[in-house]
Amino acid sequence: MSSSDGKKRTRWTTEARRGQLLQLGAQLFAERPYDEVQVTEVADLAEVSRGLLYHYFPTKQDFAIAITQTACGHAFAETQPDPDRPAAEQVREVLDAYLRFAGENEHGFRAMHRGLIADAEVRAIRQRDLADHERRVLALLSPGAEPPAALRTAVRGWLAFVIAVVLDWLEHRTISRDEAVEVCVRALLRGVVADR
Amino acid sequence: MSSSDGKKRTRWTTEARRGQLLQLGAQLFAERPYDEVQVTEVADLAEVSRGLLYHYFPTKQDFAIAITQTACGHAFAETQPDPDRPAAEQVREVLDAYLRFAGENEHGFRAMHRGLIADAEVRAIRQRDLADHERRVLALLSPGAEPPAALRTAVRGWLAFVIAVVLDWLEHRTISRDEAVEVCVRALLRGVVADR
C-alpha cells in the first residue's frame, strides 16, 4: 500500500518490528563499544519514533539483554544434535549447525561477544548459556557419568575456543566455514577427549 | 618508625606505592563489575588521600589500563621459552610459567579478563597482548614459514582456551595447576597441531 506522501509503507506486526529493531541494534553493537552506541540511532535507522523504540526496549540495557537472549537462545535451540547418532557425529552436527547459525546471525553473534560484553547482565546471560552448552557437550563425552574435573575444565576451555574461532572466521574469512568446523571438531575430539 | 599517633607507618617508594595501589585495584576489579567499583575505595583501602591516588591515576580508565598493562606485560616477559629446547618442551615450559604467573597474580589476571573487560581500551590492550602470544606460539609451531590460515585461527582459539582454563582453575581450584597445564598442552599439541 502507499501512503499519501507517496512512500511505500510496510505494515509491521509487533514481532516483526521487534525483530527489526533487534537486528539493527545488533549491527551497531557488533561494530562499536557499548558506551559509544546511542539506542536512538536504532530509531533513526528503523525510521521509527524514539517513543516506539522505548515502548519495545525501555532502557539501553533492556535492549542489550534482548539482543543477547535472542542470539543465545536461538543458537542453542537450533543446534540440537540427533541423539541416535554416534557422539563424534553429533559433535560435528552441532558445530556445523552452530556455525551456520552464527554466519546467518553474524551481527547478533558478534554483538554478544564484542560490544555488549561491557554490560554485566549480558555477561551473566552469556555465562548461563555457556553452562547449557557445557552440559550438552559433557553429556555427549561422558554419558551417564559424573565427568572428571579436568574434563569439565577442558570443555569450558573448548567453548571459549569455539567462540574465538567463530569470531575470527566471521571477521577475517580467511578460512571457510567447513574449515572452521574442522578446527573445532579436532580440538574437542583430539585435544580434549583423546586418551582419557 | 612510629609516628606521633603510635601507628606504624611505612615509607613507600613511588614504585612500591604504585604497585600497592595497582594490587588493591586489581582485587576490587577481579570481584566486581567495572561500573560498581569506585576508585576512591582503593584510596580508602590503601589509607591514602584521594589526591595521592589521582596523582598516580588521574581517571578510573587510567587505573584500569595500568592494571591491565602490568598484568599483560609481566606475564609475557616472565614466560619466555628457552629457544634451544624442542618445541613441545617449550610449549610446556611457557604454559607452566604462565600458570605460575597467573596464580601469583590472581587478582590482576582475573581483573583483566573479568571486571575490566567492560572498558574498550582494556580490550584493545588485551587484543594486542593476545597477538604477541599468537606470534610466539606460531613461531614455535611453524618456524620460519608463513603459517596456514587454519593454524592461525586454531591458535587464536587455543589462546582463548588457555584463558578460560586458567580462570576456571583460579576460581574453582577443582584441578591442580599441573593438571591445568596438561589440559592446555594437550589441547595445543593434539587438538591444534596434530596431523598437519
Short mmCIF file of C-alpha atoms in Angstrom, two decimals:
data_model
loop_
_atom_site.label_atom_id
_atom_site.label_comp_id
_atom_site.label_asym_id
_atom_site.label_seq_id
_atom_site.Cartn_x
_atom_site.Cartn_y
_atom_site.Cartn_z
CA MET A 1 0.00 0.00 0.00
CA SER A 2 1.08 3.62 -0.48
CA SER A 3 0.57 6.44 1.96
CA SER A 4 -0.36 9.96 0.93
CA ASP A 5 3.29 11.14 0.69
CA GLY A 6 3.91 8.52 -1.98
CA LYS A 7 6.38 6.43 0.06
CA LYS A 8 5.71 2.74 0.27
CA ARG A 9 4.98 1.79 3.87
CA THR A 10 5.17 -1.63 5.35
CA ARG A 11 2.74 -2.86 7.95
CA TRP A 12 4.76 -4.42 10.78
CA THR A 13 3.50 -6.99 13.23
CA THR A 14 4.74 -6.47 16.79
CA GLU A 15 7.10 -9.43 16.47
CA ALA A 16 8.46 -8.31 13.11
CA ARG A 17 9.07 -4.78 14.39
CA ARG A 18 10.80 -6.10 17.49
CA GLY A 19 12.94 -8.35 15.31
CA GLN A 20 13.86 -5.49 13.02
CA LEU A 21 14.93 -3.29 15.94
CA LEU A 22 16.99 -6.13 17.46
CA GLN A 23 18.65 -6.75 14.11
CA LEU A 24 19.60 -3.08 13.67
CA GLY A 25 20.79 -2.84 17.28
CA ALA A 26 22.95 -5.95 16.88
CA GLN A 27 24.56 -4.37 13.84
CA LEU A 28 25.58 -1.28 15.84
CA PHE A 29 26.78 -3.18 18.90
CA ALA A 30 28.77 -5.59 16.73
CA GLU A 31 30.91 -2.76 15.40
CA ARG A 32 31.26 -0.25 18.24
CA PRO A 33 31.84 -0.25 22.01
CA TYR A 34 28.73 -0.27 24.19
CA ASP A 35 29.25 3.25 25.55
CA GLU A 36 29.54 4.78 22.10
CA VAL A 37 26.24 3.43 20.77
CA GLN A 38 23.10 5.51 21.37
CA VAL A 39 19.91 3.49 21.15
CA THR A 40 18.24 6.45 19.47
CA GLU A 41 20.42 5.67 16.44
CA VAL A 42 18.39 2.50 16.09
CA ALA A 43 15.15 4.51 15.98
CA ASP A 44 16.65 6.69 13.26
CA LEU A 45 17.84 3.71 11.21
CA ALA A 46 14.46 2.00 11.56
CA GLU A 47 12.69 5.29 10.80
CA VAL A 48 10.51 4.98 13.88
CA SER A 49 9.92 7.43 16.72
CA ARG A 50 12.01 7.23 19.86
CA GLY A 51 8.78 6.64 21.75
CA LEU A 52 8.11 3.47 19.77
CA LEU A 53 11.65 2.23 20.43
CA TYR A 54 11.28 2.89 24.17
CA HIS A 55 7.97 1.02 24.07
CA TYR A 56 9.82 -2.11 22.98
CA PHE A 57 13.02 -1.52 24.98
CA PRO A 58 12.67 0.95 27.85
CA THR A 59 16.44 1.19 28.52
CA LYS A 60 19.70 0.57 26.70
CA GLN A 61 20.33 -2.37 29.00
CA ASP A 62 16.92 -3.91 28.16
CA PHE A 63 17.95 -3.64 24.53
CA ALA A 64 21.35 -5.23 25.12
CA ILE A 65 19.77 -8.05 27.11
CA ALA A 66 17.15 -8.75 24.42
CA ILE A 67 19.82 -8.94 21.67
CA THR A 68 21.88 -11.34 23.79
CA GLN A 69 18.95 -13.55 24.81
CA THR A 70 17.80 -13.80 21.20
CA ALA A 71 21.26 -14.73 19.93
CA CYS A 72 21.92 -17.25 22.75
CA GLY A 73 18.51 -18.87 22.88
CA HIS A 74 18.10 -19.37 19.14
CA ALA A 75 21.64 -20.69 18.72
CA PHE A 76 21.13 -23.32 21.41
CA ALA A 77 17.68 -24.35 20.18
CA GLU A 78 18.79 -24.63 16.54
CA THR A 79 21.79 -26.80 17.28
CA GLN A 80 20.16 -29.80 18.98
CA PRO A 81 22.00 -32.96 17.93
CA ASP A 82 20.29 -36.21 16.90
CA PRO A 83 20.73 -38.47 19.97
CA ASP A 84 20.54 -41.66 17.86
CA ARG A 85 23.85 -40.98 16.10
CA PRO A 86 27.37 -41.66 17.40
CA ALA A 87 28.81 -38.99 19.71
CA ALA A 88 31.53 -37.88 17.27
CA GLU A 89 28.92 -37.32 14.56
CA GLN A 90 26.72 -35.40 16.98
CA VAL A 91 29.68 -33.13 17.79
CA ARG A 92 30.21 -32.35 14.12
CA GLU A 93 26.48 -31.90 13.58
CA VAL A 94 26.15 -29.42 16.47
CA LEU A 95 29.19 -27.45 15.32
CA ASP A 96 28.01 -27.36 11.75
CA ALA A 97 24.60 -26.03 12.86
CA TYR A 98 26.21 -23.61 15.31
CA LEU A 99 28.49 -22.05 12.71
CA ARG A 100 25.66 -21.89 10.19
CA PHE A 101 23.58 -20.04 12.80
CA ALA A 102 26.48 -17.70 13.65
CA GLY A 103 27.01 -16.95 9.95
CA GLU A 104 23.33 -16.16 9.42
CA ASN A 105 23.16 -14.06 12.61
CA GLU A 106 26.58 -12.53 12.35
CA HIS A 107 25.66 -9.18 13.90
CA GLY A 108 23.92 -10.69 16.92
CA PHE A 109 26.76 -13.16 17.47
CA ARG A 110 29.48 -10.52 17.24
CA ALA A 111 27.48 -8.02 19.31
CA MET A 112 27.04 -10.52 22.12
CA HIS A 113 30.74 -11.38 22.27
CA ARG A 114 32.11 -7.91 21.44
CA GLY A 115 30.27 -4.63 22.12
CA LEU A 116 27.67 -5.94 24.54
CA ILE A 117 30.18 -7.70 26.76
CA ALA A 118 30.64 -4.36 28.56
CA ASP A 119 27.31 -4.98 30.31
CA ALA A 120 27.43 -7.17 33.43
CA GLU A 121 23.93 -8.62 32.85
CA VAL A 122 24.89 -9.57 29.29
CA ARG A 123 27.93 -11.36 30.67
CA ALA A 124 25.69 -13.22 33.14
CA ILE A 125 23.34 -14.38 30.34
CA ARG A 126 26.36 -15.47 28.32
CA GLN A 127 27.66 -17.44 31.32
CA ARG A 128 24.34 -19.27 31.72
CA ASP A 129 24.32 -20.00 28.00
CA LEU A 130 27.85 -21.41 28.19
CA ALA A 131 26.73 -23.61 31.11
CA ASP A 132 23.93 -25.05 28.90
CA HIS A 133 26.41 -25.83 26.15
CA GLU A 134 28.82 -27.32 28.68
CA ARG A 135 26.15 -29.71 30.00
CA ARG A 136 25.30 -30.77 26.46
CA VAL A 137 28.92 -31.42 25.49
CA LEU A 138 29.67 -33.27 28.74
CA ALA A 139 26.58 -35.46 28.28
CA LEU A 140 27.98 -36.41 24.86
CA LEU A 141 31.54 -37.06 26.02
CA SER A 142 30.81 -38.66 29.37
CA PRO A 143 27.24 -40.04 29.12
CA GLY A 144 25.53 -41.03 32.35
CA ALA A 145 28.65 -40.42 34.45
CA GLU A 146 29.95 -37.56 36.55
CA PRO A 147 32.67 -36.09 34.31
CA PRO A 148 36.20 -35.82 35.74
CA ALA A 149 37.07 -32.28 36.90
CA ALA A 150 39.84 -31.93 34.30
CA LEU A 151 37.40 -32.84 31.51
CA ARG A 152 34.91 -30.25 32.74
CA THR A 153 37.62 -27.59 32.78
CA ALA A 154 38.83 -28.62 29.32
CA VAL A 155 35.28 -28.38 27.93
CA ARG A 156 34.98 -24.85 29.36
CA GLY A 157 38.21 -24.03 27.61
CA TRP A 158 36.94 -25.57 24.40
CA LEU A 159 33.74 -23.48 24.44
CA ALA A 160 35.92 -20.36 24.62
CA PHE A 161 38.00 -21.86 21.77
CA VAL A 162 34.87 -22.24 19.60
CA ILE A 163 33.71 -18.66 20.22
CA ALA A 164 37.17 -17.30 19.37
CA VAL A 165 37.34 -19.41 16.20
CA VAL A 166 33.87 -18.34 15.09
CA LEU A 167 34.64 -14.64 15.71
CA ASP A 168 37.90 -14.99 13.78
CA TRP A 169 36.12 -16.72 10.91
CA LEU A 170 33.34 -14.10 10.79
CA GLU A 171 35.73 -11.16 10.98
CA HIS A 172 38.51 -12.27 8.65
CA ARG A 173 37.02 -15.00 6.43
CA THR A 174 40.49 -16.39 5.80
CA ILE A 175 39.13 -19.91 6.15
CA SER A 176 35.84 -21.45 5.04
CA ARG A 177 33.01 -22.37 7.38
CA ASP A 178 33.79 -26.05 6.86
CA GLU A 179 37.43 -25.50 7.81
CA ALA A 180 36.34 -23.62 10.95
CA VAL A 181 34.08 -26.55 11.87
CA GLU A 182 37.01 -28.96 11.36
CA VAL A 183 39.28 -26.86 13.58
CA CYS A 184 36.68 -27.03 16.38
CA VAL A 185 35.90 -30.75 15.95
CA ARG A 186 39.58 -31.64 16.07
CA ALA A 187 40.21 -29.51 19.15
CA LEU A 188 37.44 -31.35 21.01
CA LEU A 189 37.91 -34.91 19.79
CA ARG A 190 41.72 -34.92 19.85
CA GLY A 191 42.69 -32.07 22.14
CA VAL A 192 40.10 -32.50 24.88
CA VAL A 193 38.93 -36.10 24.73
CA ALA A 194 41.89 -38.11 23.43
CA ASP A 195 43.40 -40.76 25.71
CA ARG A 196 41.11 -40.23 28.66
CA MET B 1 59.49 4.15 62.63
CA SER B 2 56.50 5.26 64.62
CA SER B 3 54.53 8.44 64.10
CA SER B 4 53.14 10.54 66.91
CA ASP B 5 49.76 8.72 66.93
CA GLY B 6 51.52 5.45 67.67
CA LYS B 7 50.67 3.70 64.37
CA LYS B 8 53.48 2.12 62.48
CA ARG B 9 53.99 3.89 59.18
CA THR B 10 55.80 2.57 56.17
CA ARG B 11 57.90 4.72 53.89
CA TRP B 12 56.88 3.94 50.33
CA THR B 13 58.95 4.48 47.22
CA THR B 14 56.98 5.79 44.24
CA GLU B 15 57.17 2.40 42.54
CA ALA B 16 56.13 0.49 45.65
CA ARG B 17 53.17 2.81 46.24
CA ARG B 18 52.06 2.48 42.63
CA GLY B 19 52.38 -1.28 42.90
CA GLN B 20 50.33 -1.34 46.10
CA LEU B 21 47.54 0.72 44.53
CA LEU B 22 47.51 -1.49 41.42
CA GLN B 23 47.36 -4.60 43.59
CA LEU B 24 44.40 -3.28 45.61
CA GLY B 25 42.62 -2.09 42.47
CA ALA B 26 43.08 -5.47 40.78
CA GLN B 27 41.50 -7.12 43.83
CA LEU B 28 38.37 -4.94 43.51
CA PHE B 29 38.06 -5.29 39.73
CA ALA B 30 38.57 -9.05 39.94
CA GLU B 31 35.44 -9.43 42.06
CA ARG B 32 33.01 -6.78 40.86
CA PRO B 33 31.82 -5.25 37.58
CA TYR B 34 33.68 -2.18 36.36
CA ASP B 35 30.76 0.21 36.88
CA GLU B 36 30.30 -0.82 40.51
CA VAL B 37 33.86 -0.17 41.60
CA GLN B 38 34.76 3.35 42.78
CA VAL B 39 38.47 4.09 42.59
CA THR B 40 38.15 6.04 45.82
CA GLU B 41 37.64 2.67 47.55
CA VAL B 42 41.26 1.96 46.65
CA ALA B 43 42.38 5.13 48.39
CA ASP B 44 40.45 4.08 51.49
CA LEU B 45 41.90 0.56 51.46
CA ALA B 46 45.42 1.89 50.98
CA GLU B 47 44.80 4.56 53.64
CA VAL B 48 45.97 7.32 51.34
CA SER B 49 44.27 10.55 50.31
CA ARG B 50 42.21 10.67 47.15
CA GLY B 51 44.59 13.36 45.92
CA LEU B 52 47.50 10.94 46.11
CA LEU B 53 45.53 8.29 44.23
CA TYR B 54 44.63 10.80 41.48
CA HIS B 55 48.29 11.78 41.30
CA TYR B 56 49.15 8.22 40.25
CA PHE B 57 45.99 7.52 38.23
CA PRO B 58 44.07 10.64 37.14
CA THR B 59 40.99 8.70 35.94
CA LYS B 60 39.34 5.34 36.51
CA GLN B 61 40.28 4.37 32.97
CA ASP B 62 43.95 5.23 33.57
CA PHE B 63 43.76 2.91 36.54
CA ALA B 64 42.12 0.10 34.56
CA ILE B 65 44.69 0.46 31.79
CA ALA B 66 47.63 0.38 34.21
CA ILE B 67 46.34 -2.81 35.89
CA THR B 68 45.90 -4.46 32.50
CA GLN B 69 49.27 -3.38 31.11
CA THR B 70 51.02 -4.59 34.25
CA ALA B 71 49.31 -7.98 34.14
CA CYS B 72 49.85 -8.48 30.38
CA GLY B 73 53.37 -7.16 30.13
CA HIS B 74 54.77 -9.07 33.10
CA ALA B 75 53.06 -12.32 32.08
CA PHE B 76 54.56 -12.17 28.60
CA ALA B 77 58.03 -11.20 29.82
CA GLU B 78 58.12 -13.88 32.51
CA THR B 79 57.14 -16.70 30.18
CA GLN B 80 59.90 -16.56 27.57
CA PRO B 81 60.74 -20.09 26.50
CA ASP B 82 64.28 -21.41 26.04
CA PRO B 83 64.79 -21.48 22.24
CA ASP B 84 67.37 -24.29 22.44
CA ARG B 85 64.85 -26.86 23.60
CA PRO B 86 62.41 -28.87 21.44
CA ALA B 87 59.17 -27.05 20.56
CA ALA B 88 56.94 -29.36 22.62
CA GLU B 89 59.07 -28.74 25.71
CA GLN B 90 59.00 -25.01 25.09
CA VAL B 91 55.20 -25.15 24.96
CA ARG B 92 55.06 -26.88 28.33
CA GLU B 93 57.65 -24.51 29.76
CA VAL B 94 55.73 -21.41 28.65
CA LEU B 95 52.45 -22.77 30.00
CA ASP B 96 53.99 -23.77 33.28
CA ALA B 97 55.45 -20.27 33.72
CA TYR B 98 52.21 -18.64 32.55
CA LEU B 99 50.06 -20.50 35.05
CA ARG B 100 52.56 -19.86 37.82
CA PHE B 101 52.41 -16.15 36.99
CA ALA B 102 48.59 -16.21 36.88
CA GLY B 103 48.48 -17.97 40.24
CA GLU B 104 50.81 -15.44 41.84
CA ASN B 105 48.97 -12.51 40.27
CA GLU B 106 45.49 -13.92 40.55
CA HIS B 107 43.73 -10.60 41.12
CA GLY B 108 45.36 -8.85 38.19
CA PHE B 109 44.72 -11.82 35.92
CA ARG B 110 41.07 -12.13 36.88
CA ALA B 111 40.52 -8.35 36.81
CA MET B 112 41.88 -8.11 33.26
CA HIS B 113 39.65 -10.89 31.97
CA ARG B 114 36.60 -10.16 34.12
CA GLY B 115 35.71 -6.75 35.58
CA LEU B 116 38.00 -4.61 33.42
CA ILE B 117 36.79 -6.13 30.17
CA ALA B 118 33.96 -3.58 30.25
CA ASP B 119 36.47 -0.95 29.14
CA ALA B 120 37.14 -0.71 25.39
CA GLU B 121 40.76 0.37 25.84
CA VAL B 122 41.40 -2.58 28.17
CA ARG B 123 40.00 -4.88 25.48
CA ALA B 124 42.35 -3.28 22.93
CA ILE B 125 45.40 -3.85 25.17
CA ARG B 126 44.26 -7.44 25.71
CA GLN B 127 43.96 -7.91 21.94
CA ARG B 128 47.49 -6.66 21.35
CA ASP B 129 48.74 -8.95 24.11
CA LEU B 130 46.99 -11.92 22.51
CA ALA B 131 48.62 -11.00 19.18
CA ASP B 132 52.07 -11.17 20.87
CA HIS B 133 51.28 -14.60 22.30
CA GLU B 134 49.93 -15.72 18.92
CA ARG B 135 53.17 -14.75 17.17
CA ARG B 136 55.19 -16.61 19.76
CA VAL B 137 53.12 -19.79 19.51
CA LEU B 138 53.08 -19.71 15.69
CA ALA B 139 56.87 -19.24 15.61
CA LEU B 140 57.13 -22.41 17.72
CA LEU B 141 54.67 -24.48 15.69
CA SER B 142 55.54 -23.25 12.22
CA PRO B 143 59.13 -21.92 12.45
CA GLY B 144 60.36 -19.76 9.59
CA ALA B 145 57.23 -20.32 7.50
CA GLU B 146 54.01 -18.42 6.92
CA PRO B 147 51.52 -20.43 8.99
CA PRO B 148 48.42 -21.80 7.20
CA ALA B 149 45.29 -19.70 7.85
CA ALA B 150 43.54 -22.58 9.65
CA LEU B 151 46.51 -22.96 12.03
CA ARG B 152 46.45 -19.25 12.80
CA THR B 153 42.73 -19.41 13.57
CA ALA B 154 43.20 -22.52 15.70
CA VAL B 155 45.96 -20.84 17.71
CA ARG B 156 43.64 -17.87 18.35
CA GLY B 157 41.07 -20.33 19.58
CA TRP B 158 43.65 -22.03 21.75
CA LEU B 159 44.69 -18.76 23.43
CA ALA B 160 41.03 -18.24 24.41
CA PHE B 161 41.04 -21.86 25.63
CA VAL B 162 44.04 -21.18 27.89
CA ILE B 163 42.50 -18.05 29.40
CA ALA B 164 39.23 -19.90 30.11
CA VAL B 165 41.09 -22.84 31.67
CA VAL B 166 43.21 -20.56 33.85
CA LEU B 167 40.17 -18.58 35.03
CA ASP B 168 38.35 -21.83 35.82
CA TRP B 169 41.36 -23.16 37.71
CA LEU B 170 41.78 -19.92 39.70
CA GLU B 171 38.09 -19.63 40.55
CA HIS B 172 37.21 -23.23 41.37
CA ARG B 173 40.51 -24.98 42.16
CA THR B 174 38.94 -28.34 41.28
CA ILE B 175 42.14 -29.33 39.48
CA SER B 176 45.78 -28.68 40.31
CA ARG B 177 47.99 -26.24 38.45
CA ASP B 178 49.87 -29.14 36.86
CA GLU B 179 46.62 -30.66 35.61
CA ALA B 180 45.58 -27.29 34.15
CA VAL B 181 48.95 -27.09 32.35
CA GLU B 182 48.41 -30.61 30.96
CA VAL B 183 44.92 -29.73 29.70
CA CYS B 184 46.39 -26.75 27.80
CA VAL B 185 49.43 -28.64 26.45
CA ARG B 186 47.24 -31.46 25.14
CA ALA B 187 44.79 -29.05 23.51
CA LEU B 188 47.64 -27.43 21.58
CA LEU B 189 49.81 -30.42 20.70
CA ARG B 190 46.97 -32.80 19.87
CA GLY B 191 43.96 -30.62 19.19
CA VAL B 192 45.61 -27.85 17.21
CA VAL B 193 48.81 -29.26 15.77
CA ALA B 194 48.19 -32.98 15.23
CA ASP B 195 48.26 -34.31 11.67
CA ARG B 196 49.12 -31.07 9.99
#
